[in-house]
mmCIF file of C-alpha atoms in Angstrom:
data_model
loop_
_atom_site.group_PDB
_atom_site.id
_atom_site.type_symbol
_atom_site.label_atom_id
_atom_site.label_comp_id
_atom_site.label_asym_id
_atom_site.label_seq_id
_atom_site.Cartn_x
_atom_site.Cartn_y
_atom_site.Cartn_z
ATOM 1 C CA MET C 1271 80.515 75.858 67.659
ATOM 2 C CA MET C 1272 76.791 76.147 68.229
ATOM 3 C CA GLU C 1273 74.475 76.140 65.255
ATOM 4 C CA ALA C 1274 72.354 79.197 64.533
ATOM 5 C CA SER C 1275 69.129 77.226 65.098
ATOM 6 C CA ALA C 1276 70.316 76.168 68.564
ATOM 7 C CA VAL C 1277 71.145 79.782 69.479
ATOM 8 C CA TRP C 1278 67.742 80.882 68.171
ATOM 9 C CA PHE C 1279 66.022 78.151 70.224
ATOM 10 C CA ILE C 1280 67.865 79.190 73.410
ATOM 11 C CA THR C 1281 67.008 82.849 72.790
ATOM 12 C CA LEU C 1282 63.308 82.053 72.254
ATOM 13 C CA HIS C 1283 63.267 79.835 75.342
ATOM 14 C CA PHE C 1284 64.829 82.639 77.427
ATOM 15 C CA LEU C 1285 62.364 85.240 76.116
ATOM 16 C CA SER C 1286 59.424 82.958 76.906
ATOM 17 C CA MET C 1287 60.516 82.930 80.561
ATOM 18 C CA VAL C 1288 60.965 86.716 80.857
ATOM 19 C CA THR C 1289 58.061 88.550 82.407
ATOM 20 C CA ILE C 1290 57.682 92.214 81.606
ATOM 21 C CA THR C 1291 56.471 94.017 84.697
ATOM 22 C CA TYR C 1292 54.500 97.217 84.369
ATOM 23 C CA MET C 1293 54.143 99.091 87.639
ATOM 24 C CA SER C 1294 51.793 102.029 87.815
ATOM 25 C CA VAL C 1295 53.014 104.805 90.130
ATOM 26 C CA ASN C 1296 51.628 108.119 91.333
ATOM 27 C CA MET C 1297 52.998 110.379 88.598
ATOM 28 C CA SER C 1298 51.960 113.602 90.369
ATOM 29 C CA ARG C 1299 54.731 113.023 92.953
ATOM 30 C CA ASN C 1300 57.097 110.528 91.312
ATOM 31 C CA PRO C 1301 59.971 111.096 90.680
ATOM 32 C CA ASN C 1302 59.289 114.674 91.875
ATOM 33 C CA VAL C 1303 56.359 116.920 92.723
ATOM 34 C CA LYS C 1304 54.869 118.403 89.558
ATOM 35 C CA THR C 1305 53.852 121.933 88.594
ATOM 36 C CA THR C 1306 50.183 122.769 89.102
ATOM 37 C CA ASN C 1307 47.831 125.622 88.287
ATOM 38 C CA GLN C 1308 44.271 126.589 89.176
ATOM 39 C CA SER C 1309 41.742 129.063 87.834
ATOM 40 C CA SER C 1310 41.550 131.216 90.975
ATOM 41 C CA THR C 1311 42.472 131.094 94.647
ATOM 42 C CA PHE C 1312 40.256 131.634 97.687
ATOM 43 C CA ASN C 1313 43.264 132.879 99.689
ATOM 44 C CA GLY C 1314 47.051 132.581 99.655
ATOM 45 C CA ALA C 1315 47.046 129.405 101.744
ATOM 46 C CA THR C 1316 44.822 127.435 99.342
ATOM 47 C CA GLY C 1317 46.892 127.353 96.163
ATOM 48 C CA SER C 1318 47.106 124.638 93.517
ATOM 49 C CA SER C 1319 50.190 122.902 94.954
ATOM 50 C CA LYS C 1320 48.097 121.743 97.923
ATOM 51 C CA ALA C 1321 46.723 118.985 95.671
ATOM 52 C CA VAL C 1322 50.157 117.369 95.246
ATOM 53 C CA ASP C 1323 51.727 117.831 98.684
ATOM 54 C CA GLY C 1324 51.061 114.235 99.776
ATOM 55 C CA CYS C 1325 48.514 115.228 102.429
ATOM 56 C CA THR C 1326 45.209 113.386 102.009
ATOM 57 C CA LYS C 1327 43.396 114.863 105.029
ATOM 58 C CA GLN C 1328 40.061 116.063 103.664
ATOM 59 C CA SER C 1329 39.420 119.123 105.814
ATOM 60 C CA LEU C 1330 40.160 122.747 105.033
ATOM 61 C CA SER C 1331 41.438 123.283 108.578
ATOM 62 C CA SER C 1332 44.167 120.668 107.975
ATOM 63 C CA GLY C 1333 45.866 123.039 105.515
ATOM 64 C CA CYS C 1334 45.903 120.265 102.894
ATOM 65 C CA CYS C 1335 43.308 121.509 100.417
ATOM 66 C CA LEU C 1336 43.218 123.895 97.488
ATOM 67 C CA HIS C 1337 40.194 126.163 97.285
ATOM 68 C CA THR C 1338 39.175 128.303 94.314
ATOM 69 C CA ALA C 1339 37.440 131.661 94.636
ATOM 70 C CA LEU C 1340 33.745 131.906 95.393
ATOM 71 C CA GLN C 1341 31.010 133.164 93.046
ATOM 72 C CA LEU C 1342 32.593 132.157 89.725
ATOM 73 C CA LYS C 1343 30.888 130.047 87.063
ATOM 74 C CA THR C 1344 33.896 127.863 86.183
ATOM 75 C CA ALA C 1345 36.824 126.448 88.121
ATOM 76 C CA PHE C 1346 39.746 124.262 87.116
ATOM 77 C CA TRP C 1347 42.873 122.633 88.506
ATOM 78 C CA GLN C 1348 45.661 121.381 86.229
ATOM 79 C CA ILE C 1349 48.885 119.416 86.617
ATOM 80 C CA ASP C 1350 51.831 119.328 84.219
ATOM 81 C CA LEU C 1351 53.248 115.793 84.422
ATOM 82 C CA GLN C 1352 56.453 117.051 82.740
ATOM 83 C CA GLY C 1353 56.479 114.438 79.991
ATOM 84 C CA GLN C 1354 54.286 111.961 78.156
ATOM 85 C CA VAL C 1355 52.563 109.666 80.644
ATOM 86 C CA VAL C 1356 50.621 106.499 79.907
ATOM 87 C CA MET C 1357 47.842 107.177 82.420
ATOM 88 C CA GLU C 1358 45.749 104.420 83.973
ATOM 89 C CA SER C 1359 43.742 106.040 86.750
ATOM 90 C CA VAL C 1360 43.158 109.115 88.882
ATOM 91 C CA LYS C 1361 42.324 109.268 92.580
ATOM 92 C CA ILE C 1362 40.880 112.512 93.945
ATOM 93 C CA TYR C 1363 40.489 113.518 97.578
ATOM 94 C CA PHE C 1364 37.780 116.194 97.615
ATOM 95 C CA ARG C 1365 37.226 118.179 100.810
ATOM 96 C CA ASP C 1366 34.770 116.233 102.975
ATOM 97 C CA GLU C 1367 33.562 118.291 105.901
ATOM 98 C CA GLU C 1368 30.108 119.479 105.007
ATOM 99 C CA TYR C 1369 27.289 118.550 102.677
ATOM 100 C CA ILE C 1370 28.046 121.643 100.550
ATOM 101 C CA GLN C 1371 31.274 120.086 99.182
ATOM 102 C CA LYS C 1372 29.263 117.458 97.303
ATOM 103 C CA LYS C 1373 27.104 120.175 95.733
ATOM 104 C CA ARG C 1374 30.179 122.163 94.755
ATOM 105 C CA SER C 1375 32.032 119.171 93.257
ATOM 106 C CA GLY C 1376 29.083 117.506 91.535
ATOM 107 C CA GLY C 1377 29.468 117.171 87.775
ATOM 108 C CA TYR C 1378 33.255 117.576 87.783
ATOM 109 C CA GLN C 1379 35.053 116.621 84.590
ATOM 110 C CA ILE C 1380 38.533 115.174 84.021
ATOM 111 C CA TYR C 1381 40.443 115.955 80.835
ATOM 112 C CA GLY C 1382 43.709 114.526 79.530
ATOM 113 C CA SER C 1383 45.713 116.570 77.027
ATOM 114 C CA ASN C 1384 49.151 117.262 75.609
ATOM 115 C CA THR C 1385 48.803 121.046 75.905
ATOM 116 C CA THR C 1386 47.548 123.399 78.610
ATOM 117 C CA PHE C 1387 44.369 123.826 76.512
ATOM 118 C CA TRP C 1388 42.629 120.780 77.969
ATOM 119 C CA ARG C 1389 39.603 120.938 75.689
ATOM 120 C CA ARG C 1390 41.917 120.035 72.788
ATOM 121 C CA GLY C 1391 42.558 116.759 74.599
ATOM 122 C CA PHE C 1392 39.949 114.212 75.595
ATOM 123 C CA LEU C 1393 37.231 114.035 78.207
ATOM 124 C CA CYS C 1394 38.255 111.134 80.378
ATOM 125 C CA HIS C 1395 35.469 111.264 82.966
ATOM 126 C CA ILE C 1396 32.409 113.259 83.898
ATOM 127 C CA ASP C 1397 30.699 112.818 87.231
ATOM 128 C CA THR C 1398 27.050 111.898 86.725
ATOM 129 C CA THR C 1399 26.142 111.015 90.293
ATOM 130 C CA ALA C 1400 22.362 111.387 90.518
ATOM 131 C CA THR C 1401 22.110 112.557 94.143
ATOM 132 C CA PRO C 1402 24.529 114.205 96.563
ATOM 133 C CA ASP C 1403 24.103 111.315 99.010
ATOM 134 C CA ARG C 1404 25.684 108.962 96.479
ATOM 135 C CA MET C 1405 28.611 111.178 95.532
ATOM 136 C CA ASP C 1406 32.013 109.740 96.413
ATOM 137 C CA LEU C 1407 34.431 112.387 97.708
ATOM 138 C CA THR C 1408 37.392 110.008 97.332
ATOM 139 C CA PRO C 1409 36.829 108.518 93.876
ATOM 140 C CA SER C 1410 39.303 106.268 92.067
ATOM 141 C CA ILE C 1411 38.599 106.675 88.370
ATOM 142 C CA SER C 1412 39.841 104.549 85.500
ATOM 143 C CA CYS C 1413 41.212 107.050 83.019
ATOM 144 C CA LYS C 1414 43.373 105.731 80.213
ATOM 145 C CA GLY C 1415 45.385 107.656 77.657
ATOM 146 C CA THR C 1416 48.743 109.176 76.858
ATOM 147 C CA ILE C 1417 48.869 112.696 78.264
ATOM 148 C CA ARG C 1418 51.110 115.422 79.639
ATOM 149 C CA TYR C 1419 48.428 117.510 81.371
ATOM 150 C CA LEU C 1420 45.510 116.424 83.527
ATOM 151 C CA THR C 1421 42.766 118.954 84.230
ATOM 152 C CA ILE C 1422 39.820 118.752 86.616
ATOM 153 C CA PHE C 1423 37.077 121.169 85.613
ATOM 154 C CA ILE C 1424 33.763 122.298 87.112
ATOM 155 C CA ASP C 1425 31.376 124.244 84.882
ATOM 156 C CA ARG C 1426 28.310 126.104 86.096
ATOM 157 C CA SER C 1427 28.119 128.495 83.136
ATOM 158 C CA LYS C 1428 25.426 126.402 81.436
ATOM 159 C CA THR C 1429 22.336 124.697 82.738
ATOM 160 C CA THR C 1430 23.524 122.026 85.126
ATOM 161 C CA THR C 1431 22.665 118.373 84.782
ATOM 162 C CA TYR C 1432 21.112 118.131 88.249
ATOM 163 C CA THR C 1433 19.302 120.715 90.346
ATOM 164 C CA TRP C 1434 21.291 119.723 93.448
ATOM 165 C CA TYR C 1435 24.545 121.157 91.981
ATOM 166 C CA SER C 1436 25.740 124.432 93.477
ATOM 167 C CA PHE C 1437 25.050 127.623 91.525
ATOM 168 C CA TYR C 1438 28.750 128.543 91.457
ATOM 169 C CA ALA C 1439 31.802 126.472 90.571
ATOM 170 C CA VAL C 1440 33.962 126.094 93.665
ATOM 171 C CA MET C 1441 36.764 123.554 93.677
ATOM 172 C CA GLU C 1442 37.990 122.123 96.982
ATOM 173 C CA ILE C 1443 40.542 119.363 96.422
ATOM 174 C CA CYS C 1444 42.956 118.023 99.026
ATOM 175 C CA GLU C 1445 45.008 115.637 96.863
ATOM 176 C CA VAL C 1446 45.152 114.290 93.304
ATOM 177 C CA GLU C 1447 47.058 111.113 92.427
ATOM 178 C CA VAL C 1448 47.632 110.350 88.742
ATOM 179 C CA TYR C 1449 48.669 106.709 88.245
ATOM 180 C CA GLY C 1450 50.603 105.570 85.216
ATOM 181 C CA MET C 1451 54.102 105.408 83.777
ATOM 182 C CA TYR C 1452 56.223 107.706 81.642
ATOM 183 C CA LYS C 1453 55.894 106.685 78.008
ATOM 184 C CA ASP C 1454 59.659 106.573 77.331
ATOM 185 C CA ILE C 1455 60.256 104.307 80.360
ATOM 186 C CA LEU C 1456 57.499 101.947 79.221
ATOM 187 C CA ILE C 1457 59.056 101.697 75.752
ATOM 188 C CA ARG C 1458 62.543 101.060 77.206
ATOM 189 C CA ASN C 1459 61.192 98.278 79.461
ATOM 190 C CA ILE C 1460 59.575 96.373 76.581
#
């Protein structure tokens, strides 16, 4: 019969060799496509689900992009990740056909929250690009936190940070990828 100290030693030795692997996946499509919402719609073909259909072509003519209504002061897009997610990063594919898209997207904000009221959550990122020439229309943003909802928001209701921003908030997004792992899966793997 093996002594308790020998069993303990073997157990510790085994645990020291085990590597816990954490793999971040695109939570907006894995294991299924998530529910989305947006503040307004330009037309019936440019609804919020366009941002999670897997199409990363960055032109409106491709049929891949959502588009909010014109001449409004605020615009948002939101995804319900259908459970608590340990988020690591967000990749956004903004429409990239004309110079105007940079002006429309400039100053966008990303919020993480556990309710649909994103301002009760936390501001994860705010775009502070100084000139439109430097704005990245395919940014990968480190954004860490435990959330259920991710919201991208453009606000033109107040004085804007830069004069190059558009007067109205118009959102044109072709795809959003939220990378992370469901919180309950992470706990079970540890």
